[in-house]
Coordinates of C-alpha atoms in Angstrom, one line a residue:
M1 CA 118.4 39.2 12.2
A2 CA 116.1 38.2 9.6
V3 CA 114.2 40.3 7.3
E4 CA 110.9 39.4 6.0
V5 CA 110.3 40.2 2.5
R6 CA 106.7 40.7 1.1
D7 CA 105.5 40.7 -2.7
V8 CA 103.7 44.2 -3.2
A9 CA 101.3 44.2 -6.1
P10 CA 102.0 47.2 -8.4
T11 CA 99.7 49.8 -8.1
E12 CA 98.8 52.7 -10.2
P13 CA 100.5 56.2 -9.7
A14 CA 98.5 58.4 -7.8
G15 CA 97.1 61.5 -9.5
P16 CA 95.1 62.1 -12.6
T17 CA 98.0 60.9 -15.3
E18 CA 97.6 57.6 -16.7
P19 CA 100.0 54.4 -16.2
P20 CA 102.9 54.1 -18.4
V21 CA 103.1 50.3 -18.6
P22 CA 100.4 47.7 -18.9
P23 CA 98.6 46.1 -17.1
D24 CA 96.7 49.7 -16.8
V25 CA 94.7 48.8 -13.7
P26 CA 95.9 47.2 -10.5
P27 CA 95.5 43.5 -9.8
V28 CA 92.0 42.4 -8.8
S29 CA 90.7 40.3 -5.8
P30 CA 90.2 36.6 -6.2
R31 CA 86.3 37.5 -5.9
A32 CA 86.7 38.9 -9.6
V33 CA 87.5 35.6 -11.1
L34 CA 84.9 33.5 -11.9
S35 CA 85.2 29.7 -11.3
R36 CA 85.7 27.3 -14.3
A37 CA 82.4 25.5 -13.2
L38 CA 80.5 28.5 -13.7
A39 CA 82.5 30.0 -16.5
V40 CA 82.3 27.0 -19.1
P41 CA 78.4 26.9 -18.7
L42 CA 78.1 30.6 -19.5
V43 CA 80.0 30.4 -22.6
L44 CA 78.3 27.4 -24.0
G45 CA 74.9 28.7 -23.0
L46 CA 75.6 32.1 -24.9
V47 CA 77.6 30.8 -27.9
F48 CA 76.1 27.3 -28.4
L49 CA 72.9 26.4 -26.4
L50 CA 70.6 29.3 -26.8
P51 CA 71.2 29.9 -30.5
G52 CA 71.1 26.2 -30.8
V53 CA 67.4 26.3 -29.0
V54 CA 66.5 29.1 -31.1
A55 CA 67.7 27.4 -34.3
A56 CA 66.0 24.2 -33.6
L57 CA 62.2 26.0 -33.0
P58 CA 59.7 24.7 -35.7
G59 CA 59.0 27.3 -38.3
P60 CA 58.8 28.1 -42.0
G61 CA 61.6 30.4 -42.1
I62 CA 64.0 29.9 -45.0
R63 CA 67.5 28.5 -44.1
D64 CA 69.3 30.6 -46.7
E65 CA 72.2 32.8 -46.9
A66 CA 70.6 35.3 -44.6
Y67 CA 69.8 32.7 -41.8
W68 CA 73.3 31.4 -41.6
L69 CA 75.0 34.9 -41.5
Q70 CA 72.4 35.5 -38.7
L71 CA 73.6 32.5 -36.8
V72 CA 77.3 33.4 -37.2
L73 CA 76.4 36.9 -35.8
T74 CA 74.5 35.6 -33.0
G75 CA 77.6 33.3 -31.9
Y76 CA 79.9 36.1 -32.3
A77 CA 78.0 38.3 -30.1
G78 CA 77.4 35.7 -27.5
A79 CA 81.1 35.0 -27.5
R80 CA 81.9 38.8 -26.9
L81 CA 79.2 39.0 -24.2
A82 CA 80.9 36.2 -22.6
A83 CA 84.2 37.6 -22.5
M84 CA 82.8 40.9 -21.2
T85 CA 80.9 38.9 -18.4
L86 CA 84.1 36.8 -17.6
T87 CA 86.6 39.5 -17.6
V88 CA 88.2 40.4 -14.3
R89 CA 87.9 44.2 -14.9
R90 CA 84.5 45.8 -15.3
R91 CA 84.0 47.2 -18.8
L92 CA 80.7 48.8 -18.4
I93 CA 80.0 50.4 -21.8
Q94 CA 81.3 47.4 -23.8
G95 CA 79.3 45.0 -21.5
S96 CA 75.9 47.1 -22.4
F97 CA 77.1 47.3 -26.1
W98 CA 77.5 43.5 -26.4
M99 CA 74.3 42.8 -24.2
F100 CA 72.3 45.0 -26.8
V101 CA 73.9 43.3 -29.7
Y102 CA 73.4 39.6 -28.5
V103 CA 69.6 40.3 -27.9
A104 CA 68.5 42.9 -30.4
L105 CA 70.8 41.9 -33.3
G106 CA 71.4 38.3 -32.4
V107 CA 68.8 36.0 -30.7
A108 CA 65.8 38.1 -31.5
P109 CA 66.4 38.2 -35.5
L110 CA 67.4 34.6 -35.4
A111 CA 64.3 33.8 -33.8
Q112 CA 62.2 36.0 -36.6
A113 CA 64.3 34.1 -39.2
V114 CA 63.4 30.7 -37.9
L115 CA 59.7 31.3 -37.3
G116 CA 59.2 33.4 -40.5
Q117 CA 57.9 36.3 -39.1
T118 CA 58.8 40.1 -38.3
P119 CA 57.6 42.7 -36.2
T120 CA 58.2 45.2 -39.0
P121 CA 57.6 44.4 -42.6
V122 CA 60.7 43.9 -44.7
V123 CA 59.7 45.8 -47.8
G124 CA 62.9 45.1 -50.2
T125 CA 64.3 42.0 -51.5
R126 CA 65.9 39.4 -49.5
S127 CA 69.4 40.4 -51.0
D128 CA 68.8 43.5 -48.8
L129 CA 68.2 41.6 -45.7
V130 CA 71.4 39.7 -46.3
L131 CA 73.5 43.0 -46.9
A132 CA 71.8 44.5 -43.6
T133 CA 73.3 41.2 -41.8
T134 CA 76.6 41.4 -43.3
L135 CA 76.9 45.1 -42.8
S136 CA 76.1 44.6 -39.0
L137 CA 78.4 41.8 -38.8
I138 CA 81.1 44.3 -40.2
G139 CA 80.3 46.8 -37.8
L140 CA 80.8 44.6 -34.9
V141 CA 84.2 43.2 -36.5
A142 CA 85.3 47.0 -37.1
Y143 CA 84.2 47.9 -33.0
D144 CA 86.6 45.0 -32.1
V145 CA 89.1 46.3 -34.1
G146 CA 88.8 49.7 -32.5
V147 CA 88.9 48.1 -29.0
L148 CA 92.2 46.5 -30.0
L149 CA 93.7 49.8 -31.1
A150 CA 92.7 51.6 -27.8
R151 CA 94.3 48.7 -26.0
H152 CA 97.9 49.2 -27.8
R153 CA 97.4 53.3 -27.8
P154 CA 100.9 54.8 -27.3
V155 CA 101.7 56.4 -23.9
L156 CA 102.9 60.0 -24.1
R157 CA 105.3 60.0 -21.0
N158 CA 105.9 63.9 -21.1
R159 CA 102.6 65.0 -21.7
A160 CA 101.2 67.7 -19.1
P161 CA 99.1 66.3 -16.2
R162 CA 95.4 66.9 -16.9
R163 CA 93.4 68.6 -14.3
T164 CA 90.9 66.4 -12.4
A165 CA 87.3 67.1 -12.9
S166 CA 85.3 67.0 -9.4
V167 CA 82.0 67.9 -7.9
S168 CA 81.5 71.0 -6.1
R169 CA 79.2 70.8 -3.0
R170 CA 77.5 73.9 -3.6
R171 CA 76.8 73.5 -7.2
L172 CA 75.7 69.9 -6.4
Y173 CA 73.1 71.6 -3.8
L174 CA 71.9 73.8 -6.8
L175 CA 71.5 70.7 -9.1
V176 CA 69.5 69.1 -6.2
A177 CA 67.2 72.3 -6.0
L178 CA 66.9 72.3 -9.8
A179 CA 65.8 68.6 -9.9
F180 CA 63.2 69.4 -7.2
V181 CA 61.8 72.5 -9.1
A182 CA 61.9 71.0 -12.5
S183 CA 60.3 67.5 -11.4
A184 CA 57.9 69.6 -9.5
L185 CA 56.8 71.7 -12.6
F186 CA 56.7 68.3 -14.6
V187 CA 54.4 66.9 -12.4
V188 CA 52.1 70.2 -12.3
K189 CA 52.1 70.4 -16.1
L190 CA 50.9 66.8 -16.4
G191 CA 47.8 67.4 -13.8
G192 CA 49.5 65.6 -10.7
P193 CA 51.1 62.4 -9.7
A194 CA 48.3 60.2 -10.4
V195 CA 49.0 60.3 -14.0
F196 CA 52.5 58.8 -13.6
F197 CA 51.0 55.7 -12.8
S198 CA 48.5 55.3 -15.3
S199 CA 49.9 54.7 -18.7
R200 CA 52.5 56.3 -21.1
Q201 CA 49.7 57.2 -23.3
E202 CA 48.3 59.5 -20.5
I203 CA 51.6 61.0 -20.0
S204 CA 51.7 61.8 -23.8
E205 CA 48.2 63.2 -23.7
G206 CA 49.1 65.4 -20.4
I207 CA 52.0 66.9 -22.3
Q208 CA 49.8 67.6 -25.4
S209 CA 47.0 69.2 -23.4
S210 CA 49.6 71.1 -21.3
G211 CA 50.4 73.2 -24.3
V212 CA 53.9 72.7 -24.5
A213 CA 53.9 70.8 -27.6
A214 CA 51.3 71.4 -30.2
A215 CA 49.4 68.1 -31.5
D216 CA 49.6 69.2 -35.1
S217 CA 53.2 70.0 -35.0
E218 CA 56.1 67.9 -36.2
S219 CA 58.4 69.7 -33.9
H220 CA 58.7 67.7 -30.6
V221 CA 61.4 70.0 -28.9
G222 CA 59.1 71.4 -26.1
S223 CA 57.7 67.9 -25.3
A224 CA 61.5 66.6 -25.4
F225 CA 62.6 69.7 -22.9
L226 CA 59.5 68.9 -20.6
R227 CA 60.2 65.4 -20.2
G228 CA 64.1 65.6 -20.2
F229 CA 64.0 68.3 -17.4
G230 CA 61.4 66.5 -15.6
T231 CA 63.9 63.1 -15.3
V232 CA 67.2 63.8 -16.1
P233 CA 68.1 66.5 -13.4
A234 CA 66.5 64.1 -10.7
L235 CA 68.1 60.9 -11.9
L236 CA 71.7 62.6 -11.9
A237 CA 71.4 64.3 -8.5
F238 CA 70.4 61.2 -7.1
L239 CA 73.2 59.4 -8.4
F240 CA 75.8 62.1 -7.3
L241 CA 74.3 61.9 -3.8
T242 CA 74.3 58.2 -3.7
R243 CA 78.1 58.1 -4.5
W244 CA 78.7 60.4 -1.9
L245 CA 76.8 58.2 0.7
V246 CA 78.4 55.1 -0.5
T247 CA 82.1 56.8 -0.3
S248 CA 81.8 59.1 2.6
R249 CA 81.1 58.2 5.9
A250 CA 81.1 62.0 6.8
A251 CA 78.5 62.5 4.5
R252 CA 76.2 59.6 6.0
R253 CA 76.4 61.4 9.2
R254 CA 74.9 64.8 7.5
P255 CA 71.2 65.1 7.8
L256 CA 70.9 67.3 5.1
V257 CA 72.6 64.9 2.7
L258 CA 70.4 62.0 3.9
L259 CA 67.2 64.3 3.8
M260 CA 67.9 64.9 0.1
W261 CA 68.5 61.5 -0.8
V262 CA 65.6 60.3 0.3
G263 CA 63.4 63.2 -1.1
L264 CA 65.2 62.5 -4.7
L265 CA 64.5 58.8 -4.2
G266 CA 60.8 59.5 -3.9
V267 CA 61.0 62.1 -6.8
N268 CA 62.7 59.3 -9.1
A269 CA 60.1 56.7 -8.0
L270 CA 57.6 59.1 -9.2
V271 CA 58.9 60.6 -12.5
N272 CA 61.5 57.8 -13.3
N273 CA 59.0 54.6 -12.8
P274 CA 58.9 52.0 -15.4
I275 CA 55.1 53.0 -16.1
S276 CA 55.4 56.3 -17.0
N277 CA 58.4 56.0 -19.1
P278 CA 59.8 54.1 -22.1
R279 CA 61.4 50.6 -21.2
Y280 CA 64.5 51.8 -22.6
W281 CA 65.1 54.8 -20.2
F282 CA 63.7 52.7 -17.2
L283 CA 66.9 50.2 -18.1
T284 CA 69.0 53.3 -18.1
V285 CA 67.8 54.5 -14.8
M286 CA 68.4 50.9 -13.1
F287 CA 71.9 50.2 -14.8
S288 CA 73.1 53.8 -13.7
I289 CA 71.8 53.4 -10.0
L290 CA 73.3 49.8 -9.5
F291 CA 76.6 50.5 -11.1
T292 CA 76.8 53.7 -9.0
A293 CA 75.8 52.1 -5.7
F294 CA 78.3 49.1 -6.3
P295 CA 81.3 50.7 -8.4
K296 CA 83.7 48.0 -7.3
S297 CA 81.6 44.7 -7.1
P298 CA 82.2 42.4 -9.9
V299 CA 79.4 40.1 -8.7
M300 CA 77.1 42.7 -9.3
Y301 CA 78.5 43.6 -12.8
R302 CA 78.5 39.9 -13.8
A303 CA 74.8 39.6 -12.3
A304 CA 73.6 42.8 -14.3
L305 CA 74.9 41.5 -17.6
A306 CA 73.6 37.9 -17.2
M307 CA 70.3 38.9 -15.7
G308 CA 70.0 41.6 -18.2
V309 CA 70.1 38.9 -21.3
V310 CA 67.5 36.8 -19.3
A311 CA 65.2 40.0 -18.7
A312 CA 65.4 41.2 -22.2
L313 CA 64.4 37.8 -23.6
L314 CA 61.7 36.8 -21.1
L315 CA 60.3 40.2 -19.3
F316 CA 61.2 43.0 -21.4
P317 CA 58.5 42.4 -24.1
F318 CA 55.7 42.1 -21.4
M319 CA 57.0 45.3 -19.8
D320 CA 54.8 47.1 -22.8
R321 CA 51.7 46.4 -20.9
F322 CA 52.1 50.2 -19.6
R323 CA 52.0 52.0 -22.9
Y324 CA 48.5 52.4 -23.2
D325 CA 45.5 52.5 -21.1
E326 CA 42.8 49.7 -20.6
S327 CA 41.0 50.5 -24.0
G328 CA 44.3 50.5 -26.1
H329 CA 46.1 47.5 -24.5
R330 CA 46.6 44.2 -26.3
P331 CA 48.0 41.4 -23.9
V332 CA 50.8 39.7 -25.2
E333 CA 49.8 36.1 -26.0
S334 CA 52.6 33.7 -26.6
E335 CA 52.8 29.9 -26.9
S336 CA 56.6 29.9 -26.3
A337 CA 59.1 32.2 -24.5
F338 CA 60.5 33.4 -28.0
D339 CA 57.2 34.3 -29.5
P340 CA 57.3 37.8 -28.1
L341 CA 60.4 38.4 -29.9
V342 CA 58.9 38.5 -33.3
R343 CA 56.1 40.9 -32.1
K344 CA 57.8 43.7 -30.1
D345 CA 60.8 45.8 -30.1
Y346 CA 63.3 43.9 -32.0
D347 CA 63.0 45.1 -35.2
Q348 CA 66.8 46.4 -35.9
I349 CA 67.8 44.2 -38.6
G350 CA 64.7 44.3 -40.4
M351 CA 64.7 48.3 -40.1
F352 CA 68.4 48.4 -41.4
A353 CA 67.2 46.4 -44.3
N354 CA 64.6 48.7 -45.1
T355 CA 66.9 51.7 -44.7
I356 CA 69.2 50.2 -47.3
T357 CA 66.1 49.6 -49.5
M358 CA 65.2 53.1 -49.3
V359 CA 68.4 54.6 -50.1
D360 CA 68.8 52.3 -53.2
S361 CA 65.4 53.2 -54.3
G362 CA 66.8 56.9 -55.2
T363 CA 66.5 58.7 -52.0
G364 CA 70.3 58.5 -51.6
H365 CA 72.4 58.9 -48.5
A366 CA 71.9 62.2 -46.4
Y367 CA 75.5 62.8 -45.8
G368 CA 75.7 64.0 -42.4
R369 CA 72.1 65.8 -42.5
Q370 CA 70.6 63.1 -40.1
L371 CA 73.5 63.8 -37.7
A372 CA 73.3 67.4 -38.0
A373 CA 69.4 67.2 -36.8
S374 CA 70.5 65.0 -34.0
T375 CA 73.3 67.4 -32.7
F376 CA 71.1 70.5 -33.1
F377 CA 67.9 68.9 -31.6
F378 CA 66.9 71.8 -29.8
V379 CA 66.6 74.0 -32.8
P380 CA 62.6 73.9 -33.6
R381 CA 61.6 73.5 -37.0
S382 CA 59.9 76.9 -37.2
I383 CA 63.5 78.3 -37.1
W384 CA 65.2 75.4 -39.2
H385 CA 63.0 74.9 -42.2
G386 CA 63.5 71.5 -43.9
K387 CA 65.1 70.0 -40.6
P388 CA 65.3 66.4 -41.1
L389 CA 62.9 64.1 -39.4
D390 CA 64.4 61.3 -37.2
S391 CA 65.6 58.4 -39.2
G392 CA 63.0 55.9 -37.9
V393 CA 60.0 58.2 -39.2
R394 CA 61.8 59.2 -42.3
V395 CA 61.8 55.2 -43.2
G396 CA 58.5 54.6 -42.0
Q397 CA 56.9 57.4 -44.1
W398 CA 58.7 56.1 -47.1
M399 CA 57.3 52.4 -46.2
G400 CA 53.9 53.9 -45.8
M401 CA 53.4 52.9 -42.4
Q402 CA 50.9 54.3 -40.1
N403 CA 52.7 53.9 -37.0
T404 CA 56.2 55.5 -37.5
N405 CA 57.6 55.3 -34.1
L406 CA 60.2 52.7 -35.4
S407 CA 63.8 52.1 -34.6
S408 CA 66.7 53.1 -36.4
P409 CA 69.8 51.2 -35.2
L410 CA 73.2 53.0 -35.0
W411 CA 74.2 50.8 -38.0
A412 CA 71.4 52.2 -39.9
E413 CA 71.9 55.8 -38.8
L414 CA 75.6 55.5 -39.8
W415 CA 74.8 53.9 -43.2
L416 CA 72.1 56.5 -44.2
D417 CA 74.6 59.3 -43.5
F418 CA 77.9 57.9 -44.8
G419 CA 77.5 54.7 -46.8
P420 CA 79.4 51.6 -45.8
V421 CA 82.7 53.1 -45.4
G422 CA 81.5 55.5 -43.0
M423 CA 79.5 53.1 -40.9
T424 CA 82.8 51.1 -40.7
G425 CA 84.9 54.0 -39.6
G426 CA 82.1 54.9 -37.2
F427 CA 82.2 51.7 -35.4
L428 CA 85.9 51.7 -35.6
G429 CA 85.9 54.8 -33.6
L430 CA 82.9 54.0 -31.4
G431 CA 85.0 50.8 -30.2
Y432 CA 88.0 53.0 -29.4
L433 CA 86.2 55.4 -27.4
C434 CA 84.2 52.8 -25.6
A435 CA 87.4 50.9 -24.8
R436 CA 89.3 54.0 -23.5
A437 CA 86.2 55.1 -21.4
D438 CA 86.2 51.8 -19.8
R439 CA 89.6 51.8 -19.1
R440 CA 89.6 55.2 -17.6
Y441 CA 86.5 54.3 -15.4
T442 CA 88.2 51.0 -14.2
V443 CA 91.6 52.9 -13.2
R444 CA 89.8 56.1 -11.6
T445 CA 87.2 54.2 -9.6
L446 CA 90.1 51.9 -8.2
D447 CA 92.5 54.6 -7.4
D448 CA 90.2 57.4 -6.9
P449 CA 87.9 57.0 -3.9
R450 CA 86.8 60.6 -3.8
P451 CA 82.8 61.1 -3.6
G452 CA 83.2 64.0 -6.2
N453 CA 84.7 61.8 -9.0
V454 CA 82.6 62.9 -11.9
L455 CA 83.7 59.9 -14.1
A456 CA 82.1 57.6 -11.7
I457 CA 78.7 58.9 -12.4
V458 CA 79.2 59.4 -16.1
I459 CA 80.3 56.0 -17.2
P460 CA 77.4 54.3 -15.5
V461 CA 75.0 56.8 -17.1
V462 CA 76.4 56.0 -20.4
A463 CA 76.4 52.5 -20.2
G464 CA 72.8 52.6 -19.3
Y465 CA 72.0 54.9 -22.2
A466 CA 73.8 52.9 -24.8
F467 CA 70.5 50.9 -25.4
I468 CA 68.9 53.9 -26.3
L469 CA 71.6 55.1 -28.6
L470 CA 72.1 51.7 -30.2
R471 CA 68.4 51.3 -30.9
G472 CA 67.9 54.7 -32.0
P473 CA 66.8 57.0 -33.8
L474 CA 69.6 59.3 -32.8
L475 CA 67.3 62.4 -32.7
Q476 CA 65.0 61.1 -30.3
A477 CA 67.9 60.2 -28.0
S478 CA 69.6 63.7 -28.4
G479 CA 67.3 65.4 -25.9
R480 CA 68.2 63.9 -22.7
I481 CA 72.0 63.9 -23.6
G482 CA 71.9 67.6 -24.0
I483 CA 70.1 68.2 -20.9
A484 CA 72.5 65.8 -19.1
M485 CA 75.3 67.6 -20.2
V486 CA 73.9 70.9 -18.9
C487 CA 73.7 69.0 -15.3
L488 CA 77.2 67.9 -15.4
A489 CA 78.6 71.1 -16.5
L490 CA 76.7 72.8 -13.7
V491 CA 78.2 70.4 -10.9
T492 CA 81.6 70.2 -12.5
T493 CA 84.7 72.2 -11.1
F494 CA 88.2 72.0 -11.9
R495 CA 89.4 73.6 -8.7
S496 CA 91.5 71.7 -6.2
D497 CA 90.3 73.4 -2.9
P498 CA 88.9 70.5 -0.7
R499 CA 86.5 72.9 1.1
K500 CA 84.4 73.3 -1.9
L501 CA 84.5 69.7 -2.8
L502 CA 82.4 66.7 -1.6
H503 CA 84.2 64.7 1.4

């Protein structure tokens, strides 16, 4: 009797332990592999075509060492972004990292160098700009080295199995209740729903008039807590319910779950819309929802990265329309698609150069004080006398700028605190952690279809929030991180009782 022999694809062992030998994830479906007809134009467009178009723009920019280093950085970032887009395995955090680098540290500064215009004045010498570009490139190489180290991390075969973090059903209901109450308090404090569809300027004025943050105070702890608790619990509760509905047929049959999901959809449309929130936070909202609703779709992952670059270059600068009311609004006038890149948010390389100039002028490195202020963001200045300002404000005040709401990219943050060695080591560790997180997310989302998989929510949120962390300043970004950690701790349990978990 003939016996049919079938090839069985290797799969991951069940349970929380990680596979002992590579490859570290199961085989992927054919849909995950992009055809050569699409892959080749993508690589050529990101690495050569778009930088070449920018470099060919007519402008009075100087073609010196800074220009050529910027061109190399753009090509390097384009190659890495293409690799993230073409990979058969979704790497959410790394993909977000390289998308930010390609746009904010690559194409935009290259356009500024060609056109001879910068959104923020570079007060130092040309050598400081050269050094800033060189250090940015060194940070990217260190990041990739960290990724390689994570890929070749030795496996401990005899280690004890880890307990799996899951979402408690009762605690999730508690988070949903907290989201409704906190968002309702946020709306009431600002004077009603109408203000959320006016402008960000009116939101800030509403927070000032609510008495939570005094207008003459340097501490923004009160306003950060009000904004954070009004927006973060609503987003996280919505993401947990979305995954529950996506992965569980039983949940879709429960009227209570559907009712909560619809209610939180309305709450997020109110408090997390692009009119009342900074654009980077709205990107976080959209990326986290997209990757949570489509956790296994390689098509959606590639579309998010590819369209993210297009949106950042063409649409993102014009979304500043909602920052001010009609009296303070200045329409963006541009003769080409690249003109907004020299007028808006892409001042990261220039601010890094200004940070280097400030340190060299005699202020010196902070040796961890800036990082300590970001870590203990919740301590008000009335208690912590001499608490450092966020790095962007500090550099802006040193420059004599009237508007000190400036960026401070992670490269500048690490340089200001720890110098070149600390910055390189920081990006080495960052690359390692990002690669480990992406790897674990890929394995757990493929092998663990549980609705209560906490990691399936955490990684999409981190991938979206990476834009804010990379742009900086860290002190401004810390508030929502702390609130998100409180919300995650609230719903997470390590018990294995299926009656108390999502199913």
